Tab-separated table of C-alpha atoms in Angstrom:
chain	number	residue	atom	x	y	z
A	1	MET	CA	-13.519	3.176	-24.201
A	2	GLU	CA	-14.510	5.602	-21.508
A	3	ARG	CA	-12.462	5.337	-18.066
A	4	GLN	CA	-15.418	4.282	-16.207
A	5	GLU	CA	-15.746	0.907	-18.723
A	6	TYR	CA	-12.005	-0.154	-18.316
A	7	ILE	CA	-12.617	-0.068	-14.586
A	8	GLU	CA	-16.368	-1.880	-15.088
A	9	PHE	CA	-13.964	-4.507	-17.162
A	10	ILE	CA	-11.242	-4.418	-14.186
A	11	LEU	CA	-14.181	-4.946	-11.749
A	12	ASP	CA	-15.754	-7.657	-13.263
A	13	HIS	CA	-12.369	-9.846	-13.916
A	14	TYR	CA	-11.488	-8.947	-10.158
A	15	GLN	CA	-15.168	-10.078	-8.386
A	16	HIS	CA	-15.577	-12.767	-11.372
A	17	PRO	CA	-11.913	-14.217	-11.592
A	18	ARG	CA	-11.672	-16.837	-14.588
A	19	ASN	CA	-9.821	-19.867	-14.314
A	20	LYS	CA	-8.967	-19.542	-11.135
A	21	GLY	CA	-7.831	-22.522	-8.827
A	22	ALA	CA	-4.827	-25.165	-9.240
A	23	LEU	CA	-4.280	-27.253	-12.106
A	24	GLU	CA	-3.451	-31.193	-11.347
A	25	ASP	CA	-0.003	-32.152	-13.435
A	26	PRO	CA	0.846	-28.819	-14.597
A	27	ASP	CA	4.181	-28.598	-17.173
A	28	MET	CA	4.743	-25.102	-15.753
A	29	LEU	CA	3.977	-24.224	-12.405
A	30	VAL	CA	5.282	-20.287	-11.448
A	31	ASN	CA	5.582	-17.546	-9.113
A	32	GLY	CA	5.574	-13.791	-9.656
A	33	GLY	CA	5.539	-11.111	-6.901
A	34	ASN	CA	5.215	-7.302	-6.605
A	35	PRO	CA	6.982	-6.607	-3.297
A	36	GLY	CA	5.505	-3.023	-3.765
A	37	CYS	CA	1.679	-3.921	-3.191
A	38	GLY	CA	2.329	-7.449	-1.741
A	39	ASP	CA	0.674	-9.161	-4.678
A	40	VAL	CA	1.513	-13.170	-5.163
A	41	VAL	CA	0.394	-14.609	-8.464
A	42	THR	CA	0.895	-18.468	-9.013
A	43	LEU	CA	0.496	-19.471	-12.648
A	44	TYR	CA	-0.215	-23.371	-13.731
A	45	VAL	CA	0.217	-24.271	-17.598
A	46	LYS	CA	-0.500	-27.184	-19.328
A	47	LEU	CA	1.318	-27.303	-22.583
A	48	ASP	CA	0.761	-30.228	-26.008
A	49	ASN	CA	3.424	-31.653	-27.892
A	50	GLU	CA	3.795	-28.095	-29.854
A	51	ASP	CA	4.559	-26.028	-26.911
A	52	ARG	CA	1.034	-24.380	-26.832
A	53	ILE	CA	-1.235	-23.885	-23.911
A	54	THR	CA	-4.019	-25.757	-23.482
A	55	ASP	CA	-5.178	-24.840	-19.970
A	56	ILE	CA	-3.983	-22.314	-17.461
A	57	ARG	CA	-4.957	-21.459	-14.224
A	58	PHE	CA	-4.063	-18.739	-11.792
A	59	GLU	CA	-4.149	-18.554	-7.674
A	60	GLY	CA	-3.191	-15.378	-6.038
A	61	HIS	CA	-3.345	-12.389	-3.411
A	62	GLY	CA	-3.049	-9.134	-4.515
A	63	CYS	CA	-4.578	-6.011	-5.546
A	64	THR	CA	-7.434	-5.497	-7.950
A	65	ILE	CA	-5.373	-4.594	-10.869
A	66	SER	CA	-3.041	-7.860	-10.520
A	67	MET	CA	-5.708	-10.491	-9.568
A	68	ALA	CA	-8.293	-9.023	-12.796
A	69	ALA	CA	-4.941	-8.884	-14.826
A	70	ALA	CA	-3.801	-12.442	-14.312
A	71	SER	CA	-7.888	-13.420	-14.894
A	72	PHE	CA	-7.585	-11.533	-18.153
A	73	LEU	CA	-4.322	-13.244	-18.845
A	74	THR	CA	-5.490	-16.684	-18.959
A	75	GLU	CA	-8.113	-15.409	-21.538
A	76	MET	CA	-5.667	-13.911	-23.520
A	77	VAL	CA	-3.163	-16.442	-23.876
A	78	ASN	CA	-4.972	-19.945	-23.818
A	79	GLY	CA	-4.333	-21.849	-27.286
A	80	LYS	CA	-1.169	-19.724	-27.461
A	81	LYS	CA	1.900	-21.133	-28.047
A	82	LEU	CA	5.391	-20.119	-25.874
A	83	ASP	CA	6.933	-18.503	-29.123
A	84	GLU	CA	3.874	-16.434	-28.940
A	85	ILE	CA	3.956	-15.750	-25.343
A	86	ARG	CA	7.811	-14.838	-25.470
A	87	GLN	CA	7.055	-12.075	-28.055
A	88	LEU	CA	3.617	-10.402	-26.461
A	89	ASP	CA	3.741	-7.171	-25.764
A	90	TYR	CA	3.117	-5.137	-22.068
A	91	GLN	CA	0.965	-2.890	-24.045
A	92	GLN	CA	-1.127	-4.632	-25.626
A	93	LEU	CA	-2.442	-6.182	-21.891
A	94	ILE	CA	-2.481	-2.255	-20.925
A	95	ASP	CA	-4.443	-1.286	-23.800
A	96	ILE	CA	-6.593	-3.505	-22.954
A	97	LEU	CA	-6.895	-2.840	-19.029
A	98	GLY	CA	-7.075	0.958	-19.642
A	99	PRO	CA	-3.504	2.647	-19.906
A	100	GLU	CA	-4.820	5.949	-17.875
A	101	VAL	CA	-6.556	3.604	-15.065
A	102	VAL	CA	-3.602	1.202	-14.890
A	103	LYS	CA	-0.928	3.801	-15.740
A	104	SER	CA	0.245	4.572	-11.712
A	105	ARG	CA	-0.136	0.320	-11.056
A	106	LEU	CA	1.884	-0.950	-14.143
A	107	ARG	CA	3.646	-3.411	-11.968
A	108	CYS	CA	0.670	-5.049	-10.751
A	109	ALA	CA	-0.809	-4.915	-14.405
A	110	THR	CA	1.872	-7.291	-15.894
A	111	LEU	CA	2.760	-9.240	-12.880
A	112	ALA	CA	1.064	-12.127	-14.383
A	113	MET	CA	2.429	-11.719	-17.915
A	114	ASP	CA	5.732	-11.133	-16.804
A	115	THR	CA	5.727	-14.234	-14.549
A	116	LEU	CA	4.169	-16.250	-17.542
A	117	GLN	CA	7.012	-14.419	-20.267
A	118	GLY	CA	9.427	-15.474	-17.676
A	119	ALA	CA	8.738	-19.655	-17.665
A	120	ALA	CA	8.133	-19.116	-21.189
A	121	ARG	CA	11.737	-18.405	-21.637
A	122	GLU	CA	13.277	-20.893	-18.966
A	123	TYR	CA	10.887	-23.939	-20.153
A	124	PRO	CA	12.458	-24.712	-23.464
A	125	SER	CA	15.705	-25.412	-21.508
A	126	ARG	CA	14.525	-27.372	-18.853
A	127	LYS	CA	12.521	-29.133	-21.800
A	128	ALA	CA	15.123	-30.402	-23.311
A	129	THR	CA	16.432	-31.921	-20.251
A	130	GLY	CA	13.213	-33.609	-19.781
A	131	GLN	CA	11.982	-31.791	-16.623
A	132	LYS	CA	9.137	-29.861	-16.459
A	133	LEU	CA	9.200	-26.376	-14.965
A	134	ILE	CA	7.565	-26.628	-11.339
A	135	GLN	CA	8.699	-23.925	-8.218
A	136	PRO	CA	7.660	-24.794	-5.074
A	137	ILE	CA	4.507	-22.671	-4.568
A	138	VAL	CA	5.296	-19.320	-2.386
A	139	LEU	CA	2.636	-17.837	-0.478
A	140	THR	CA	4.584	-15.056	1.529
A	141	HIS	CA	2.712	-12.402	0.752
A	142	THR	CA	2.208	-11.170	4.462
A	143	LEU	CA	6.202	-10.626	5.278
A	144	LEU	CA	6.495	-7.117	3.885
A	145	THR	CA	2.864	-6.618	5.752
A	146	GLU	CA	3.908	-7.844	9.256
B	1	MET	CA	-7.167	1.528	32.173
B	2	SER	CA	-5.725	5.016	30.911
B	3	GLU	CA	-7.352	6.818	27.724
B	4	TYR	CA	-5.239	7.736	24.284
B	5	ALA	CA	-3.348	11.127	24.445
B	6	ARG	CA	-6.136	12.729	21.879
B	7	PRO	CA	-9.250	10.410	21.501
B	8	ASP	CA	-10.742	12.659	19.757
B	9	VAL	CA	-8.895	11.768	16.336
B	10	LEU	CA	-9.590	8.125	16.515
B	11	VAL	CA	-13.370	7.260	15.907
B	12	GLY	CA	-15.182	3.926	15.495
B	13	THR	CA	-17.181	2.742	12.631
B	14	ALA	CA	-20.019	2.949	14.399
B	15	TRP	CA	-19.822	6.581	14.488
B	16	VAL	CA	-18.970	6.867	10.981
B	17	GLN	CA	-21.959	5.319	10.032
B	18	GLU	CA	-24.348	7.489	12.221
B	19	HIS	CA	-22.587	10.514	10.893
B	20	LEU	CA	-22.978	9.950	7.054
B	21	THR	CA	-25.585	12.673	6.294
B	22	ASP	CA	-23.510	15.262	8.487
B	23	PRO	CA	-22.868	17.990	5.952
B	24	ASN	CA	-19.795	19.375	8.049
B	25	LEU	CA	-18.228	15.937	7.859
B	26	ARG	CA	-15.628	14.435	4.624
B	27	ILE	CA	-15.601	10.574	4.918
B	28	ALA	CA	-12.299	9.981	2.373
B	29	GLU	CA	-10.840	6.769	1.544
B	30	CYS	CA	-7.298	6.172	0.922
B	31	ASP	CA	-6.028	3.095	-0.237
B	32	GLU	CA	-3.163	1.184	-1.371
B	33	ASP	CA	-5.298	-0.956	-3.583
B	34	VAL	CA	-5.856	1.907	-6.100
B	35	LEU	CA	-9.186	-0.198	-7.355
B	36	LEU	CA	-10.795	-0.954	-3.989
B	37	TYR	CA	-13.144	2.094	-4.173
B	38	ASP	CA	-14.673	1.388	-7.187
B	39	VAL	CA	-15.176	-1.764	-5.889
B	40	GLY	CA	-17.073	-0.136	-2.937
B	41	HIS	CA	-16.919	2.356	-0.664
B	42	ILE	CA	-18.282	3.938	2.147
B	43	PRO	CA	-21.474	6.032	1.088
B	44	GLY	CA	-20.818	9.119	0.368
B	45	ALA	CA	-16.728	8.910	0.622
B	46	VAL	CA	-14.446	10.465	-1.487
B	47	LYS	CA	-11.112	9.177	-2.940
B	48	ILE	CA	-7.821	10.531	-2.153
B	49	ASP	CA	-5.409	8.703	-4.258
B	50	TRP	CA	-2.019	8.624	-2.150
B	51	HIS	CA	0.123	8.365	-5.124
B	52	VAL	CA	-1.452	10.553	-8.008
B	53	ASP	CA	-3.494	13.536	-5.201
B	54	LEU	CA	-0.708	13.745	-2.505
B	55	GLN	CA	2.859	13.075	-4.256
B	56	ASN	CA	4.129	15.593	-6.524
B	57	PRO	CA	4.300	13.926	-9.794
B	58	VAL	CA	8.120	14.255	-11.071
B	59	VAL	CA	9.623	15.306	-7.668
B	60	ARG	CA	10.251	12.665	-4.917
B	61	ASP	CA	8.148	15.160	-2.669
B	62	TYR	CA	4.454	15.888	-1.635
B	63	ILE	CA	1.673	18.580	-3.412
B	64	ASN	CA	2.254	21.965	-2.530
B	65	LYS	CA	-0.320	24.421	-1.000
B	66	ASN	CA	-1.622	25.214	-4.109
B	67	GLY	CA	-1.926	21.471	-4.746
B	68	PHE	CA	-3.546	20.635	-1.671
B	69	GLU	CA	-5.951	23.607	-1.504
B	70	ALA	CA	-6.895	21.749	-5.083
B	71	VAL	CA	-7.302	18.935	-3.981
B	72	LEU	CA	-9.185	19.351	-1.014
B	73	SER	CA	-11.235	22.057	-2.847
B	74	SER	CA	-12.543	19.209	-5.518
B	75	ARG	CA	-13.717	16.936	-2.842
B	76	GLY	CA	-16.207	19.428	-0.856
B	77	ILE	CA	-13.660	20.193	2.159
B	78	GLY	CA	-14.160	23.159	3.354
B	79	ASN	CA	-11.915	25.032	5.677
B	80	ASP	CA	-14.519	24.087	8.521
B	81	THR	CA	-15.067	20.689	7.098
B	82	THR	CA	-13.788	17.669	9.472
B	83	VAL	CA	-12.516	14.772	7.478
B	84	VAL	CA	-12.348	11.079	8.403
B	85	PHE	CA	-9.748	8.909	7.049
B	86	TYR	CA	-9.989	5.325	6.769
B	87	GLY	CA	-8.739	2.738	3.944
B	88	ASP	CA	-7.350	-0.801	3.393
B	89	LYS	CA	-3.946	-2.389	5.102
B	90	SER	CA	-5.280	-1.554	8.689
B	91	ASN	CA	-5.297	2.244	7.582
B	92	TRP	CA	-1.478	2.534	6.203
B	93	TRP	CA	-2.799	4.874	3.745
B	94	ALA	CA	-5.416	6.394	5.687
B	95	THR	CA	-2.464	7.425	8.452
B	96	TYR	CA	-0.186	8.164	5.418
B	97	ALA	CA	-3.017	10.550	4.175
B	98	PHE	CA	-3.510	12.239	7.683
B	99	TRP	CA	0.477	12.546	8.125
B	100	VAL	CA	0.260	14.970	4.926
B	101	PHE	CA	-2.819	16.469	5.897
B	102	GLN	CA	-0.826	17.640	9.139
B	103	LEU	CA	2.092	19.115	6.711
B	104	PHE	CA	-0.594	21.607	5.799
B	105	GLY	CA	-1.269	21.867	9.570
B	106	PHE	CA	-4.904	20.682	8.759
B	107	GLU	CA	-6.378	19.788	12.151
B	108	LYS	CA	-9.894	18.744	11.664
B	109	ALA	CA	-9.035	15.062	10.545
B	110	LYS	CA	-9.844	12.089	11.887
B	111	ILE	CA	-8.879	8.184	11.641
B	112	MET	CA	-11.745	5.526	11.728
B	113	ASN	CA	-10.244	2.980	13.721
B	114	GLY	CA	-9.976	-0.554	12.115
B	115	GLY	CA	-10.325	0.756	8.717
B	116	ARG	CA	-11.775	-0.805	5.238
B	117	GLN	CA	-11.339	-4.365	6.823
B	118	LYS	CA	-13.749	-3.607	10.143
B	119	TRP	CA	-16.156	-1.781	8.322
B	120	VAL	CA	-16.771	-4.651	5.861
B	121	ALA	CA	-16.201	-7.239	8.491
B	122	GLU	CA	-19.541	-5.678	9.967
B	123	ASN	CA	-21.101	-5.932	6.941
B	124	ARG	CA	-21.693	-1.836	6.880
B	125	PRO	CA	-23.166	-0.461	3.953
B	126	LEU	CA	-20.923	-0.062	0.949
B	127	SER	CA	-21.959	2.008	-2.194
B	128	GLN	CA	-20.296	2.487	-5.890
B	129	GLU	CA	-21.570	5.708	-6.418
B	130	LYS	CA	-18.979	8.032	-6.730
B	131	ALA	CA	-19.082	10.715	-4.373
B	132	LYS	CA	-19.650	14.296	-5.817
B	133	TYR	CA	-19.681	17.631	-3.867
B	134	PRO	CA	-19.706	21.276	-4.721
B	135	PRO	CA	-16.121	22.281	-4.906
B	136	THR	CA	-15.235	24.414	-2.155
B	137	TYR	CA	-12.458	27.594	-1.830
B	138	PHE	CA	-10.201	25.718	0.519
B	139	VAL	CA	-7.377	27.999	2.137
B	140	ALA	CA	-4.099	26.022	2.996
B	141	ARG	CA	-1.755	26.792	5.369
B	142	ASP	CA	2.405	26.451	4.007
B	143	ARG	CA	3.757	23.383	4.305
B	144	ASP	CA	5.500	22.952	7.310
B	145	ASP	CA	8.113	19.944	6.979
B	146	ASN	CA	10.281	21.080	10.469
B	147	GLN	CA	7.763	19.277	12.786
B	148	ILE	CA	6.720	16.154	11.614
B	149	ARG	CA	9.146	14.974	8.597
B	150	ALA	CA	12.323	13.983	8.767
B	151	PHE	CA	15.264	13.627	6.154
B	152	ARG	CA	17.994	11.845	5.347
B	153	ASP	CA	20.759	14.550	7.113
B	154	GLN	CA	18.701	14.751	9.686
B	155	VAL	CA	18.385	11.435	10.155
B	156	MET	CA	22.200	11.011	9.916
B	157	LYS	CA	22.451	13.705	13.030
B	158	HIS	CA	19.707	12.144	14.854
B	159	VAL	CA	21.977	8.667	14.682
B	160	ALA	CA	25.328	10.507	15.717
B	161	ALA	CA	23.344	12.020	18.467
B	162	GLY	CA	21.746	8.636	19.645
B	163	ASN	CA	18.392	9.789	19.322
B	164	PRO	CA	15.906	6.879	19.050
B	165	LEU	CA	14.602	5.496	15.832
B	166	VAL	CA	12.082	3.003	15.051
B	167	ASP	CA	12.306	0.444	12.339
B	168	VAL	CA	8.576	-0.679	11.825
B	169	ARG	CA	9.244	-3.239	9.011
B	170	SER	CA	8.888	-6.716	9.397
B	171	PRO	CA	11.985	-8.816	11.292
B	172	GLN	CA	12.930	-9.999	7.866
B	173	GLU	CA	13.553	-6.549	6.405
B	174	TYR	CA	15.483	-4.926	9.670
B	175	HIS	CA	17.658	-7.858	9.450
B	176	GLY	CA	18.834	-7.156	6.026
B	177	GLU	CA	17.540	-10.562	5.243
B	178	LEU	CA	15.129	-9.197	2.336
B	179	LEU	CA	14.625	-6.305	0.428
B	180	ALA	CA	11.537	-7.771	-0.443
B	181	MET	CA	9.487	-10.923	-0.393
B	182	PRO	CA	12.090	-14.282	-1.132
B	183	GLY	CA	11.798	-15.613	-4.284
B	184	TYR	CA	10.869	-12.151	-6.077
B	185	PRO	CA	12.829	-9.243	-7.273
B	186	GLN	CA	14.911	-7.612	-4.624
B	187	GLU	CA	14.218	-4.108	-5.819
B	188	GLY	CA	13.439	-0.585	-3.897
B	189	ALA	CA	17.039	-0.717	-2.081
B	190	MET	CA	20.717	-1.580	-3.010
B	191	ARG	CA	21.118	-2.824	0.271
B	192	GLY	CA	19.552	-4.748	3.263
B	193	GLY	CA	19.702	-4.347	6.898
B	194	HIS	CA	18.742	-0.813	9.139
B	195	ILE	CA	19.681	2.267	10.120
B	196	PRO	CA	22.035	1.943	13.088
B	197	GLY	CA	20.944	2.141	16.275
B	198	ALA	CA	16.921	1.931	15.417
B	199	ARG	CA	14.449	-0.709	17.375
B	200	ASN	CA	12.870	-2.912	15.292
B	201	ILE	CA	8.620	-2.488	16.016
B	202	PRO	CA	6.717	-3.871	13.536
B	203	TRP	CA	3.757	-1.586	12.727
B	204	SER	CA	1.868	-4.451	13.061
B	205	LYS	CA	2.673	-4.998	17.292
B	206	ALA	CA	0.529	-1.875	17.497
B	207	VAL	CA	-3.263	-3.111	16.343
B	208	ARG	CA	-5.179	-6.196	16.939
B	209	GLU	CA	-6.502	-8.976	15.138
B	210	ASP	CA	-9.712	-6.628	13.637
B	211	GLY	CA	-7.216	-4.129	12.459
B	212	THR	CA	-7.839	-1.894	15.634
B	213	PHE	CA	-5.427	0.021	17.615
B	214	LYS	CA	-4.621	-1.380	20.718
B	215	SER	CA	-5.418	-0.005	24.342
B	216	PRO	CA	-3.430	2.707	25.278
B	217	ASP	CA	-1.571	0.674	28.031
B	218	GLU	CA	-0.705	-1.924	25.809
B	219	LEU	CA	0.860	0.663	23.148
B	220	LYS	CA	2.466	2.332	25.896
B	221	GLU	CA	4.284	-1.019	26.942
B	222	LEU	CA	5.002	-1.890	23.595
B	223	TYR	CA	7.383	1.129	22.636
B	224	GLN	CA	8.682	1.571	26.294
B	225	SER	CA	9.795	-2.054	26.703
B	226	GLN	CA	11.964	-0.782	23.512
B	227	GLY	CA	13.215	2.459	24.805
B	228	ILE	CA	10.837	4.355	22.845
B	229	THR	CA	9.767	7.027	25.675
B	230	GLU	CA	7.794	10.326	25.147
B	231	ASP	CA	10.553	12.415	26.790
B	232	LYS	CA	12.346	11.354	23.634
B	233	ASP	CA	12.704	13.068	20.025
B	234	VAL	CA	11.882	10.145	18.579
B	235	ILE	CA	11.643	9.168	14.221
B	236	ALA	CA	9.746	6.485	12.676
B	237	TYR	CA	10.544	4.773	9.018
B	238	CYS	CA	9.951	1.991	6.998
B	239	ARG	CA	10.547	1.203	3.300
B	240	ILE	CA	8.431	4.099	1.646
B	241	GLY	CA	6.766	5.603	4.721
B	242	GLU	CA	3.437	4.001	4.646
B	243	ARG	CA	3.716	1.968	7.391
B	244	SER	CA	5.839	4.562	9.142
B	245	SER	CA	3.110	7.007	9.650
B	246	HIS	CA	0.712	4.289	10.691
B	247	THR	CA	3.242	3.979	13.759
B	248	TRP	CA	3.748	8.027	13.529
B	249	PHE	CA	-0.153	8.010	14.311
B	250	ALA	CA	0.138	5.546	17.190
B	251	LEU	CA	2.667	7.570	19.140
B	252	LYS	CA	2.120	11.428	18.533
B	253	TYR	CA	-1.649	11.269	18.616
B	254	LEU	CA	-2.475	7.849	20.338
B	255	LEU	CA	0.281	8.111	23.283
B	256	GLY	CA	1.060	11.731	22.746
B	257	PHE	CA	5.024	12.079	22.250
B	258	PRO	CA	5.454	15.737	21.656
B	259	LYS	CA	8.186	14.661	19.077
B	260	VAL	CA	8.090	12.144	16.673
B	261	ARG	CA	8.539	12.625	12.899
B	262	ASN	CA	8.381	10.151	9.993
B	263	TYR	CA	11.108	9.977	7.782
B	264	ASP	CA	9.362	9.339	4.423
B	265	GLY	CA	12.491	8.744	2.472
B	266	SER	CA	12.479	5.222	4.474
B	267	TRP	CA	14.976	2.519	3.667
B	268	THR	CA	14.498	3.010	0.054
B	269	GLU	CA	16.747	6.828	0.012
B	270	TRP	CA	18.651	5.076	3.194
B	271	GLY	CA	19.488	1.620	1.667
B	272	ASN	CA	20.539	3.479	-1.649
B	273	LEU	CA	22.161	6.317	-0.220
B	274	VAL	CA	26.220	6.121	-0.944
B	275	GLU	CA	28.174	5.873	2.407
B	276	ALA	CA	25.171	5.952	4.535
B	277	PRO	CA	25.951	3.384	7.490
B	278	ILE	CA	23.962	0.385	7.867
B	279	GLU	CA	23.645	-2.201	11.119
B	280	ARG	CA	23.086	-5.239	9.600
B	281	PRO	CA	23.673	-8.533	11.852
């Protein structure tokens, strides 16, 4: 794809985000942040008995790339098992978003994926004790911009 | 009410809209968000990316004279062109670009007061069409880092001499409670706190809700109340030098301080520097 096509793909997700919003009674509720940009993302995930994602939503604030990447991620991972999530490679995501477009903002591009992978690694130990993985929602993105 | 020391360097959104077709004017968008320009920009504006266009890609430094000439020539900026900068985050990166341009003595530079947020809030026109201009042959002066840029050794001497520093970060960063936001990777520096003697005057105190700069009297009171006065040699810093370029602009051009420098190494250098003195209450 040409650079402009990658940009249009990102802008489409930024201006028309998919799966935006909160989920009632999620199995995982996790936050991620990128202090360089002030990006914040909160992921809500529902899982079935086999730890397969049956629904995923996101909320957040941040730059175009971070929000577009979060939107795209929700489409990319829906239906996948946490085992598969743990094995995802950043490069797969970057190749889709456009390596040339996001190369100077890799932290922004991978924020949502990084957050989800962290949750996928932590979840089994929580589940073993009969708990969900629920973090308090953190919306302190303004701290660095005060 | 008094006037800004250099009222000519600050223009309003209405003024910019009236001058959109002025051939001697180039409007330049400088954002933190690298794709905001593509979302929509002031019609005819060019994009200057602080990361890609202004910085040396290898060494932590700015572009050299040749690089600066190439950036300006490719945007159709000639030696007689006036450049008006604007951007997101209340003009952090616009003032940062303005500051880098001043390293090369580029005098025909202005800031659009209120930046992108004000332009958008006022429903002024936006375009997604990339502006292209015939290349020019811009001839730059040599870069001069001695007047408005501070390096760490100079900051050390500045501290030892008891000269004033302005830490423009949030109070939480200043107090060393945070290197970044709570719950998130505390990256960027090994230590938290501030440079000894620095006064904490967050950059945001200099702007109103709409992102425009406060009045000359308000700004004077803000800095004077912390002992930051124009008779002193002042250094401003933040985390990487962008928020402090905003304060640098306010002190130098709006209040007319004759000697004010931006320490672009800022906390990501000082907070990592072995044996650098740090104050943390």
